[in-house]
Amino acid sequence: MKRWAGRLAEALITLWLLATLCFVLLRAAPGGPFDTEKAAPPEVQAALAAQYRLDRPLPAQYAAWLGDVARGDLGPSFQYPDYRVTQLIAGALPVSALNGGLALLLALALGIPLGVWAALRAERWSDRVLMFGAGLGLAVPKFVAAPLLVLLFAVTLHWLPAGGWGDWRHVALPVIALALPNIAYCARLTRASMLETLSADYLKAARARGLSETRLLLAHALRPALLPVAAWLSPALINVVTGSAVVEQVFGIPGMGRYFVQGALNRDYTLVLGVVLVVGALIVAINTAVDALRAWLDPRLREAG
Amino acid sequence: MARTTSVLQRYGSALLLALLPWAVPARTLERGNGPEPSTLDAHRCQEVACGNVLRDLYEGLVTEDAHGRLIPGMAQRWTLSPDGRTWTFHLRDGLRWSNGEALDAPQIVASFRRAFAPATAAPFGELFDALLNAQAVQAGKLPLTALGVSAPDARTVVFRLQRSASLPALLTLPIAFPVYLPAVQRYGAQHTRPGRLVSNGAYRLAAWTPQANLLVEKNPRFHDASGVAIAQVRFHVTEDAAAELQRYAAGDLDLTEVVPPQPLTALRARFGTQLRLSPYLGAFWLGMNLEREPLRDTPQLRRALALAIDRDLLARHVTGLGETPAYGIVPPGIEGYTPAATPWSKATQAQREAQARALYRAAGYSSERPLVIELRYNTSTPHRRLALAVAAMWRQTLGVQVRLRNEEWKVFVQNRRQRAITQVFRGGWIGDVPDARNFLAAFGSDGPLNWTGYDDAGFRQRLARADAAATEAARNAWLHAAETRLLNADAVIPLYYYTSKHLVSDELRGYEANALDRHASRWLSFGEGAR
């Protein structure tokens, strides 16, 4: 219990440092949220600045913003004044979580069996073909893979829409685009780890005791072999759930990834800070959850902790 | 027997009615709309994306037909006083908001006051600088009631101007749309949500998913509802032009907002008549900072730079989507206005280049002592291509050494406005209204829009004469004189006039090219045989 309280305090301090650093960096960037091509007259600029508290000294703005955050309000968006940042994120996070979650599930559901299969057929041609495919999946960037998927499934075959957001059909292609490199990575990771596990002494002993290969695999080899996969889960989950700006832009998906890019380009201070805070909190939460999962997979970690 | 028939009739027709929508599903118009609209508050909208949606949701006193011609909107007719300073608009009978409430002249006046209230911070307020007290009211120096708009009765709106201006064209801008103030008072900035946003146009807001799409449906209370063919319109956020093209090719969109830069022949081969290119009321030019060396006191050098660029080559091979070479900064297509041109526009390219070399030498530069200059633009592939081409032409013809500087948008905008470090920079203007003054006004001010720092009493005097003119013809003549003076001073290097570029489904009817590139959904319909 004490350990978890410590972790929470650590997390809060991390988030605060992150937000502060981000606040300073944003304000150091040249140009402001209201710098547009057809610049408004000075009086209008002043009215806007006052509405967004930009007319106050920087420390006062920082304090006011922190106060808002403490009350659960991330402030109004500069670029989208009809929305609070909280509302924008509340709309975008579930979209990214759905896409990312499905992509990762797909990656695990395909990557682990493929990896195990490749390990069992190590160095045979099927293993080589599979690993070549995995290498390709890793090497092809998403901004190439996503338009190719669109070209094939939407423009040529007309099976799925080329983009947009509405029903399940809009989810399919982006999930595949997000999943591809993850399937590849997961398969390679599982294969390598499986090969190592299969050559471990305790498995040799078990095999000598006459255990069947299937039982050996499922009961004794799989769990330890999945440890590296579990360790990879944390960055992978963070990566997919916080959204991919590329995939979201190509498919026109209203997720979190685009807010990172747009928010920064538009100097939407509150939006960027809000996204950074929420994603930061998410990273802390996911890391904690994955630590717990690893402890379950590997008893040694439990004792050490 | 009679009773049975009536029951059959009743239930039969009810059944038919219930089945009808399923049997013949009304087709939704799927429009690509570029980036996410920044706001649906008409008074705060400043970009194309929100303008497109707001033009479907609202109607001003004056509106436009499919060809962009001004036609009656909320106002049935209007008159101008003999002195050119008072416009009187007479409203139609029975105008209603989308929630069914009556819409009258005092509400329109109240909406204007809200638009010009300092707290609204309306970005287009300054376009209304001709409206009596508009600038002082927006600056907070006069009360809202001092604004030159009034309602002598429930069906008349009167505007008082402090100089002559073509007011009807201005009234098609979102800032002149009537915003429903009870919703603003109740919900503040969030009054633009579906279920809260009350409008008066051909459509009303049905759904809004930020960063994805916006759905509007036909407004049965619109005065011309019977003339609106398409029941629902979905505006899709299509930030990436290449992705938008694919969505169109896949059949997900009926109309795109742009066309990505691709070779014209390939686009034509692929899309045929669906590719619609037409003149757009915008001019692209390079600006020169007249407050800094080496361009400050060297008109010869500035003209040499302007002459050395082969605009035909640029339009054919660099921009390549139907753009036309420009020799002025007011594009053609403004009714009653004759665009001005640089004094050398009739010369051949060979003559221009010879003259350019002579002027370059006369300005004291040579191959031993070449001009070294910075050309600044905001990061984007088309701008880079153009900058590279211009730099190559300057080098080839004159031997100028050009340093290309690309900057992220906000940084670029700031640098250009401050005039402190720029030399030559990407400029240009897209008209908000079809009025030459809209393209020229910035050069007569010391404001943030005068990126070149051009400061000429003669130019300002001509603008002032135009403002004081009693007739439209005299006003345009003075504006033409002002443009000529600006071009003769070589403060800008005109390069080309814009085109609007869209892909329009063959099944869509009623789409007409127009200079401001406005295409309200109420004029569109799906043709016979459309799915």
JSON list of C-alpha atoms in Angstrom, two decimals, chain A residues 82-83, chain B residues 33 36-37 39-42 49-50 52-58 97-99 183 189-210 213-220 231-235:
[
{"chain": "A", "resi": 82, "resn": "ASP", "atom": "CA", "xyz": [-16.47, 26.72, -29.03]},
{"chain": "A", "resi": 83, "resn": "TYR", "atom": "CA", "xyz": [-14.91, 23.92, -26.97]},
{"chain": "B", "resi": 33, "resn": "ASN", "atom": "CA", "xyz": [-14.37, 20.69, -46.27]},
{"chain": "B", "resi": 36, "resn": "GLU", "atom": "CA", "xyz": [-11.80, 21.37, -38.83]},
{"chain": "B", "resi": 37, "resn": "PRO", "atom": "CA", "xyz": [-13.88, 24.58, -38.71]},
{"chain": "B", "resi": 39, "resn": "THR", "atom": "CA", "xyz": [-15.87, 27.86, -34.77]},
{"chain": "B", "resi": 40, "resn": "LEU", "atom": "CA", "xyz": [-19.53, 27.92, -35.75]},
{"chain": "B", "resi": 41, "resn": "ASP", "atom": "CA", "xyz": [-20.00, 31.31, -34.15]},
{"chain": "B", "resi": 42, "resn": "ALA", "atom": "CA", "xyz": [-20.69, 33.28, -37.33]},
{"chain": "B", "resi": 49, "resn": "ALA", "atom": "CA", "xyz": [-13.89, 25.87, -43.49]},
{"chain": "B", "resi": 50, "resn": "CYS", "atom": "CA", "xyz": [-16.30, 27.57, -41.08]},
{"chain": "B", "resi": 52, "resn": "ASN", "atom": "CA", "xyz": [-18.70, 26.96, -45.94]},
{"chain": "B", "resi": 53, "resn": "VAL", "atom": "CA", "xyz": [-20.77, 25.48, -43.12]},
{"chain": "B", "resi": 54, "resn": "LEU", "atom": "CA", "xyz": [-22.12, 28.81, -41.91]},
{"chain": "B", "resi": 55, "resn": "ARG", "atom": "CA", "xyz": [-23.28, 29.71, -45.43]},
{"chain": "B", "resi": 56, "resn": "ASP", "atom": "CA", "xyz": [-25.51, 26.64, -45.29]},
{"chain": "B", "resi": 57, "resn": "LEU", "atom": "CA", "xyz": [-26.73, 27.35, -41.77]},
{"chain": "B", "resi": 58, "resn": "TYR", "atom": "CA", "xyz": [-27.36, 31.07, -42.14]},
{"chain": "B", "resi": 97, "resn": "TRP", "atom": "CA", "xyz": [-35.49, 31.10, -36.98]},
{"chain": "B", "resi": 98, "resn": "SER", "atom": "CA", "xyz": [-34.90, 27.37, -37.26]},
{"chain": "B", "resi": 99, "resn": "ASN", "atom": "CA", "xyz": [-36.64, 26.93, -33.88]},
{"chain": "B", "resi": 183, "resn": "ALA", "atom": "CA", "xyz": [-28.68, 30.94, -27.09]},
{"chain": "B", "resi": 189, "resn": "ALA", "atom": "CA", "xyz": [-19.18, 30.16, -26.41]},
{"chain": "B", "resi": 190, "resn": "GLN", "atom": "CA", "xyz": [-20.89, 26.76, -26.43]},
{"chain": "B", "resi": 191, "resn": "HIS", "atom": "CA", "xyz": [-24.08, 27.95, -28.07]},
{"chain": "B", "resi": 192, "resn": "THR", "atom": "CA", "xyz": [-22.89, 26.45, -31.34]},
{"chain": "B", "resi": 193, "resn": "ARG", "atom": "CA", "xyz": [-23.64, 22.84, -30.38]},
{"chain": "B", "resi": 194, "resn": "PRO", "atom": "CA", "xyz": [-26.31, 20.77, -32.11]},
{"chain": "B", "resi": 195, "resn": "GLY", "atom": "CA", "xyz": [-29.60, 21.32, -30.31]},
{"chain": "B", "resi": 196, "resn": "ARG", "atom": "CA", "xyz": [-28.49, 24.79, -29.21]},
{"chain": "B", "resi": 197, "resn": "LEU", "atom": "CA", "xyz": [-27.47, 26.47, -32.43]},
{"chain": "B", "resi": 198, "resn": "VAL", "atom": "CA", "xyz": [-30.45, 28.30, -33.86]},
{"chain": "B", "resi": 199, "resn": "SER", "atom": "CA", "xyz": [-29.97, 29.59, -37.38]},
{"chain": "B", "resi": 200, "resn": "ASN", "atom": "CA", "xyz": [-32.01, 31.03, -40.24]},
{"chain": "B", "resi": 201, "resn": "GLY", "atom": "CA", "xyz": [-30.57, 29.46, -43.38]},
{"chain": "B", "resi": 202, "resn": "ALA", "atom": "CA", "xyz": [-31.41, 26.58, -45.67]},
{"chain": "B", "resi": 203, "resn": "TYR", "atom": "CA", "xyz": [-30.02, 24.07, -43.18]},
{"chain": "B", "resi": 204, "resn": "ARG", "atom": "CA", "xyz": [-29.81, 23.58, -39.44]},
{"chain": "B", "resi": 205, "resn": "LEU", "atom": "CA", "xyz": [-27.09, 21.88, -37.42]},
{"chain": "B", "resi": 206, "resn": "ALA", "atom": "CA", "xyz": [-27.81, 18.20, -36.66]},
{"chain": "B", "resi": 207, "resn": "ALA", "atom": "CA", "xyz": [-24.52, 16.78, -35.41]},
{"chain": "B", "resi": 208, "resn": "TRP", "atom": "CA", "xyz": [-20.92, 17.82, -34.88]},
{"chain": "B", "resi": 209, "resn": "THR", "atom": "CA", "xyz": [-18.03, 15.45, -34.22]},
{"chain": "B", "resi": 210, "resn": "PRO", "atom": "CA", "xyz": [-14.93, 17.62, -33.96]},
{"chain": "B", "resi": 213, "resn": "ASN", "atom": "CA", "xyz": [-17.58, 15.66, -39.61]},
{"chain": "B", "resi": 214, "resn": "LEU", "atom": "CA", "xyz": [-20.51, 17.98, -39.24]},
{"chain": "B", "resi": 215, "resn": "LEU", "atom": "CA", "xyz": [-24.03, 17.09, -40.31]},
{"chain": "B", "resi": 216, "resn": "VAL", "atom": "CA", "xyz": [-26.63, 19.65, -41.32]},
{"chain": "B", "resi": 217, "resn": "GLU", "atom": "CA", "xyz": [-30.22, 18.91, -42.28]},
{"chain": "B", "resi": 218, "resn": "LYS", "atom": "CA", "xyz": [-32.78, 20.84, -44.22]},
{"chain": "B", "resi": 219, "resn": "ASN", "atom": "CA", "xyz": [-34.44, 23.64, -42.23]},
{"chain": "B", "resi": 220, "resn": "PRO", "atom": "CA", "xyz": [-38.20, 23.43, -42.88]},
{"chain": "B", "resi": 231, "resn": "ALA", "atom": "CA", "xyz": [-32.08, 16.93, -47.30]},
{"chain": "B", "resi": 232, "resn": "GLN", "atom": "CA", "xyz": [-28.78, 16.34, -45.51]},
{"chain": "B", "resi": 233, "resn": "VAL", "atom": "CA", "xyz": [-25.23, 17.52, -45.99]},
{"chain": "B", "resi": 234, "resn": "ARG", "atom": "CA", "xyz": [-22.21, 16.09, -44.22]},
{"chain": "B", "resi": 235, "resn": "PHE", "atom": "CA", "xyz": [-19.12, 18.28, -44.12]}
]
